[in-house]
mmCIF file of C-alpha atoms and ligand atoms in Angstrom:
data_model
loop_
_atom_site.group_PDB
_atom_site.id
_atom_site.type_symbol
_atom_site.label_atom_id
_atom_site.label_comp_id
_atom_site.label_asym_id
_atom_site.label_seq_id
_atom_site.Cartn_x
_atom_site.Cartn_y
_atom_site.Cartn_z
ATOM 1 C CA MET B 20 40.315 177.592 198.232
ATOM 2 C CA LYS B 21 36.563 177.645 198.617
ATOM 3 C CA VAL B 22 36.572 174.051 199.803
ATOM 4 C CA LYS B 23 39.158 174.857 202.462
ATOM 5 C CA VAL B 24 37.120 177.780 203.813
ATOM 6 C CA LEU B 25 34.052 175.562 204.084
ATOM 7 C CA GLN B 26 36.086 172.878 205.855
ATOM 8 C CA ASN B 27 37.336 175.444 208.390
ATOM 9 C CA ILE B 28 33.773 176.590 209.059
ATOM 10 C CA LEU B 29 32.628 173.009 209.583
ATOM 11 C CA ASP B 30 35.587 172.213 211.886
ATOM 12 C CA ALA B 31 34.907 175.297 214.048
ATOM 13 C CA ASN B 32 31.247 174.323 214.170
ATOM 14 C CA THR B 33 32.079 170.766 215.248
ATOM 15 C CA GLN B 34 34.220 172.067 218.125
ATOM 16 C CA MET B 35 31.437 174.344 219.320
ATOM 17 C CA ALA B 36 28.949 171.457 219.008
ATOM 18 C CA GLN B 37 31.180 169.296 221.223
ATOM 19 C CA LYS B 38 31.248 172.093 223.792
ATOM 20 C CA ASN B 39 27.447 172.318 223.697
ATOM 21 C CA GLN B 40 27.147 168.567 224.150
ATOM 22 C CA ARG B 41 29.444 168.622 227.217
ATOM 23 C CA LEU B 42 27.256 171.347 228.726
ATOM 24 C CA LEU B 43 24.119 169.295 228.046
ATOM 25 C CA ASP B 44 25.762 166.147 229.448
ATOM 26 C CA ASN B 45 26.740 167.982 232.632
ATOM 27 C CA HIS B 46 23.068 168.837 233.116
ATOM 28 C CA ARG B 47 21.887 165.371 232.031
ATOM 29 C CA ILE B 48 19.756 166.805 229.279
ATOM 30 C CA LEU B 49 18.803 164.669 226.281
ATOM 31 C CA ALA B 50 18.913 166.905 223.196
ATOM 32 C CA LEU B 51 17.288 166.088 219.865
ATOM 33 C CA ASN B 52 17.871 167.905 216.582
ATOM 34 C CA ILE B 53 14.611 167.753 214.617
ATOM 35 C CA MET B 54 15.145 168.216 210.877
ATOM 36 C CA ALA B 55 12.645 168.231 208.005
ATOM 37 C CA SER B 56 11.367 170.237 205.075
ATOM 38 C CA PRO B 57 8.982 173.126 205.768
ATOM 39 C CA GLY B 58 5.510 171.886 206.618
ATOM 40 C CA ALA B 59 6.469 168.297 207.433
ATOM 41 C CA GLY B 60 5.117 168.710 210.971
ATOM 42 C CA LYS B 61 8.134 169.358 213.213
ATOM 43 C CA THR B 62 6.294 171.755 215.495
ATOM 44 C CA SER B 63 3.185 169.570 215.530
ATOM 45 C CA LEU B 64 5.200 166.510 216.579
ATOM 46 C CA ILE B 65 6.923 168.524 219.329
ATOM 47 C CA LEU B 66 3.566 169.876 220.564
ATOM 48 C CA LYS B 67 2.003 166.407 220.623
ATOM 49 C CA THR B 68 5.029 165.021 222.463
ATOM 50 C CA ILE B 69 4.841 167.833 225.014
ATOM 51 C CA ALA B 70 1.151 167.109 225.602
ATOM 52 C CA ARG B 71 1.914 163.447 226.318
ATOM 53 C CA LEU B 72 5.133 163.772 228.350
ATOM 54 C CA LYS B 73 5.051 167.091 230.160
ATOM 55 C CA ASP B 74 3.585 165.735 233.393
ATOM 56 C CA LYS B 75 6.618 163.482 233.960
ATOM 57 C CA THR B 76 9.377 165.104 231.897
ATOM 58 C CA ARG B 77 10.688 168.668 231.958
ATOM 59 C CA ILE B 78 10.828 169.752 228.323
ATOM 60 C CA ALA B 79 12.302 172.821 226.628
ATOM 61 C CA VAL B 80 12.470 173.822 222.983
ATOM 62 C CA ILE B 81 14.873 175.835 220.825
ATOM 63 C CA GLU B 82 12.967 177.023 217.772
ATOM 64 C CA GLY B 83 14.935 177.768 214.607
ATOM 65 C CA ASP B 84 13.200 179.800 211.926
ATOM 66 C CA ILE B 85 14.284 182.185 209.196
ATOM 67 C CA ALA B 86 11.766 184.721 210.534
ATOM 68 C CA SER B 87 8.777 185.037 212.923
ATOM 69 C CA THR B 88 7.950 183.576 216.337
ATOM 70 C CA ILE B 89 4.782 181.735 215.253
ATOM 71 C CA ASP B 90 6.028 178.268 216.223
ATOM 72 C CA ALA B 91 7.704 179.461 219.432
ATOM 73 C CA ASP B 92 4.434 181.126 220.486
ATOM 74 C CA ARG B 93 2.534 177.851 219.995
ATOM 75 C CA ILE B 94 5.075 176.034 222.190
ATOM 76 C CA SER B 95 5.103 178.770 224.812
ATOM 77 C CA ASP B 96 1.298 178.538 225.054
ATOM 78 C CA GLN B 97 1.821 175.007 226.428
ATOM 79 C CA GLY B 98 3.795 176.375 229.369
ATOM 80 C CA VAL B 99 7.103 175.038 228.087
ATOM 81 C CA ALA B 100 10.363 177.038 228.094
ATOM 82 C CA VAL B 101 11.226 178.082 224.561
ATOM 83 C CA VAL B 102 13.984 180.157 222.972
ATOM 84 C CA GLN B 103 13.532 181.476 219.450
ATOM 85 C CA ILE B 104 16.469 181.685 217.049
ATOM 86 C CA ASN B 105 15.748 183.767 213.947
ATOM 87 C CA THR B 106 18.470 183.067 211.422
ATOM 88 C CA GLY B 107 17.635 186.164 209.343
ATOM 89 C CA GLY B 108 17.693 184.229 206.088
ATOM 90 C CA GLY B 109 20.122 181.504 207.134
ATOM 91 C CA CYS B 110 18.851 178.098 206.025
ATOM 92 C CA HIS B 111 20.160 176.017 208.953
ATOM 93 C CA LEU B 112 21.062 176.293 212.640
ATOM 94 C CA ASP B 113 24.704 176.152 213.681
ATOM 95 C CA ALA B 114 26.372 175.340 216.995
ATOM 96 C CA ASN B 115 27.062 179.001 217.809
ATOM 97 C CA MET B 116 23.383 179.892 217.578
ATOM 98 C CA VAL B 117 22.521 176.954 219.814
ATOM 99 C CA GLU B 118 25.166 177.993 222.354
ATOM 100 C CA ASN B 119 23.498 181.413 222.602
ATOM 101 C CA ALA B 120 20.108 179.784 223.035
ATOM 102 C CA LEU B 121 21.430 177.448 225.767
ATOM 103 C CA ASN B 122 22.660 180.521 227.658
ATOM 104 C CA ASN B 123 19.040 181.679 227.771
ATOM 105 C CA LEU B 124 17.593 178.471 229.230
ATOM 106 C CA LYS B 125 17.545 177.258 232.847
ATOM 107 C CA LEU B 126 19.479 174.058 232.195
ATOM 108 C CA ASN B 127 18.940 172.728 235.714
ATOM 109 C CA GLU B 128 15.215 172.569 234.992
ATOM 110 C CA ILE B 129 15.317 170.556 231.744
ATOM 111 C CA ASP B 130 15.332 166.804 231.027
ATOM 112 C CA LEU B 131 14.519 166.816 227.325
ATOM 113 C CA LEU B 132 15.453 169.505 224.800
ATOM 114 C CA PHE B 133 14.032 169.685 221.294
ATOM 115 C CA ILE B 134 16.001 171.760 218.805
ATOM 116 C CA GLU B 135 13.683 172.441 215.877
ATOM 117 C CA ASN B 136 15.922 173.172 212.915
ATOM 118 C CA VAL B 137 15.083 175.457 209.994
ATOM 119 C CA GLY B 138 12.854 173.690 207.453
ATOM 120 C CA ASN B 139 15.306 172.294 204.908
ATOM 121 C CA LEU B 140 16.384 168.744 203.958
ATOM 122 C CA VAL B 141 19.863 169.773 202.804
ATOM 123 C CA CYS B 142 22.430 171.656 204.913
ATOM 124 C CA PRO B 143 21.095 171.035 208.464
ATOM 125 C CA ALA B 144 22.600 167.550 208.031
ATOM 126 C CA ALA B 145 26.117 169.072 207.784
ATOM 127 C CA PHE B 146 26.038 171.124 210.992
ATOM 128 C CA ARG B 147 26.206 169.382 214.368
ATOM 129 C CA LEU B 148 24.655 171.393 217.181
ATOM 130 C CA GLY B 149 25.610 169.365 220.256
ATOM 131 C CA GLU B 150 22.549 167.126 220.051
ATOM 132 C CA HIS B 151 22.568 163.481 221.159
ATOM 133 C CA LYS B 152 20.134 162.277 218.520
ATOM 134 C CA ARG B 153 19.222 163.539 215.099
ATOM 135 C CA VAL B 154 15.696 162.954 213.913
ATOM 136 C CA VAL B 155 14.572 163.484 210.336
ATOM 137 C CA LEU B 156 10.865 163.898 209.813
ATOM 138 C CA LEU B 157 9.303 163.115 206.451
ATOM 139 C CA SER B 158 5.612 163.652 205.766
ATOM 140 C CA VAL B 159 3.627 161.384 203.465
ATOM 141 C CA PRO B 160 2.704 164.152 200.940
ATOM 142 C CA GLU B 161 6.411 164.747 200.236
ATOM 143 C CA GLY B 162 6.687 161.340 198.583
ATOM 144 C CA ASP B 163 8.705 158.184 199.203
ATOM 145 C CA ASP B 164 11.645 159.229 196.992
ATOM 146 C CA LYS B 165 13.226 161.686 199.453
ATOM 147 C CA PRO B 166 15.919 159.303 200.819
ATOM 148 C CA ILE B 167 17.275 159.017 197.269
ATOM 149 C CA LYS B 168 17.199 162.772 196.643
ATOM 150 C CA TYR B 169 18.530 163.852 200.061
ATOM 151 C CA PRO B 170 20.613 160.864 201.259
ATOM 152 C CA MET B 171 22.808 162.754 203.760
ATOM 153 C CA MET B 172 19.827 163.659 205.904
ATOM 154 C CA PHE B 173 19.013 159.953 206.229
ATOM 155 C CA THR B 174 22.553 158.620 206.681
ATOM 156 C CA GLU B 175 23.271 161.194 209.427
ATOM 157 C CA SER B 176 20.143 160.591 211.515
ATOM 158 C CA GLU B 177 19.467 158.133 214.327
ATOM 159 C CA ALA B 178 15.717 158.186 213.766
ATOM 160 C CA VAL B 179 13.310 158.709 210.880
ATOM 161 C CA VAL B 180 9.728 159.719 211.600
ATOM 162 C CA ILE B 181 7.133 159.302 208.849
ATOM 163 C CA ASN B 182 4.416 161.837 209.665
ATOM 164 C CA LYS B 183 0.874 162.416 208.350
ATOM 165 C CA THR B 184 0.184 158.687 207.953
ATOM 166 C CA ASP B 185 -3.515 159.623 208.141
ATOM 167 C CA LEU B 186 -3.100 160.863 204.538
ATOM 168 C CA MET B 187 -1.695 157.538 203.310
ATOM 169 C CA PRO B 188 -5.021 156.328 201.797
ATOM 170 C CA LEU B 189 -5.195 159.470 199.628
ATOM 171 C CA LEU B 190 -1.665 159.376 198.250
ATOM 172 C CA ASP B 191 0.679 157.028 196.400
ATOM 173 C CA PHE B 192 3.228 156.715 199.176
ATOM 174 C CA ASP B 193 4.926 153.322 199.032
ATOM 175 C CA LEU B 194 5.769 152.698 202.687
ATOM 176 C CA ASP B 195 7.735 149.482 202.099
ATOM 177 C CA ALA B 196 9.778 151.086 199.313
ATOM 178 C CA PHE B 197 10.494 154.084 201.525
ATOM 179 C CA LYS B 198 11.669 151.901 204.409
ATOM 180 C CA ARG B 199 13.851 149.814 202.077
ATOM 181 C CA LYS B 200 15.560 152.970 200.816
ATOM 182 C CA VAL B 201 16.113 154.304 204.328
ATOM 183 C CA ILE B 202 17.487 151.011 205.672
ATOM 184 C CA GLY B 203 19.707 150.711 202.570
ATOM 185 C CA LEU B 204 21.294 154.045 203.530
ATOM 186 C CA ASN B 205 21.305 153.543 207.289
ATOM 187 C CA PRO B 206 20.712 149.959 208.516
ATOM 188 C CA ASP B 207 20.641 150.883 212.236
ATOM 189 C CA VAL B 208 18.156 153.765 212.030
ATOM 190 C CA GLU B 209 14.938 153.719 214.063
ATOM 191 C CA ILE B 210 11.831 154.227 211.925
ATOM 192 C CA PHE B 211 8.542 155.508 213.342
ATOM 193 C CA GLN B 212 5.294 156.044 211.479
ATOM 194 C CA LEU B 213 2.671 158.270 213.040
ATOM 195 C CA SER B 214 0.196 161.062 212.639
ATOM 196 C CA ALA B 215 1.020 164.022 214.867
ATOM 197 C CA LYS B 216 -2.461 165.285 214.034
ATOM 198 C CA THR B 217 -4.520 162.272 215.138
ATOM 199 C CA GLY B 218 -1.959 160.898 217.599
ATOM 200 C CA GLN B 219 -2.057 157.495 215.909
ATOM 201 C CA GLY B 220 1.269 155.647 216.156
ATOM 202 C CA LEU B 221 2.701 158.033 218.725
ATOM 203 C CA ASP B 222 3.385 155.423 221.440
ATOM 204 C CA PRO B 223 6.533 153.804 219.950
ATOM 205 C CA TRP B 224 8.028 157.284 219.451
ATOM 206 C CA LEU B 225 7.289 158.231 223.072
ATOM 207 C CA SER B 226 8.694 154.914 224.330
ATOM 208 C CA TRP B 227 11.906 155.512 222.385
ATOM 209 C CA LEU B 228 12.294 158.975 223.915
ATOM 210 C CA GLU B 229 11.670 157.612 227.401
ATOM 211 C CA ALA B 230 14.211 154.817 226.893
ATOM 212 C CA GLU B 231 16.809 157.349 225.704
ATOM 213 C CA LEU B 232 16.084 159.570 228.713
ATOM 214 C CA LYS B 233 16.499 156.582 231.014
ATOM 215 C CA SER B 234 19.818 155.516 229.485
ATOM 216 C CA LEU B 235 21.175 159.053 229.944
ATOM 217 C CA ARG B 236 20.353 158.832 233.613
ATOM 218 C CA ALA B 237 21.725 155.338 234.184
HETATM 219 MG MG1 LIG I 316 7.931 174.567 212.821
HETATM 220 ZN ZN1 LIG I 317 21.870 176.109 205.262
#
């Protein structure tokens, strides 16, 4: 019984996600679902990307948090359109929440939309939002074992970003072992390694975004 209820919820969510994606496609917006544990650097990566791309790309952000507008305020300070979703305790975003947020954005004025999910490596992987690409961010202090502990997050994503590489010399993070585990789960995934703080390694990530934007427009 319980399983059936959950399946119905997921099916309804998938239908709403497809509706969101059609809306985004009609406006030629590339949407990314950014998923990670709390503190991995989702907002920092988005802010750094905004700083580098905002002169040539119109960016907007949907910020998912259990409470507060701290991250949305940081984004808004950069002059970028942002809509806050407070889930009131909910540990992931769903397609309904994103539909409401899309209704509060000027879609004709957006090329690239970041959807920052609630910090959590578990259930965000089960709920499609209408995004074109799913990006899981993993920071070096979290350790290289996360693909084994949270495999769904890595099998469901198109890109993996290893953040805080500036801390690599201080920690026992085995980069090759991490990549082997990720590729074992998801052979086609893109892997980026960077420091959102120092900006080191950011260029391949930006090039990937620009290539995806271009292919949406082709
Ligand atoms: Mg954040
Ligand atoms: Zn959840």
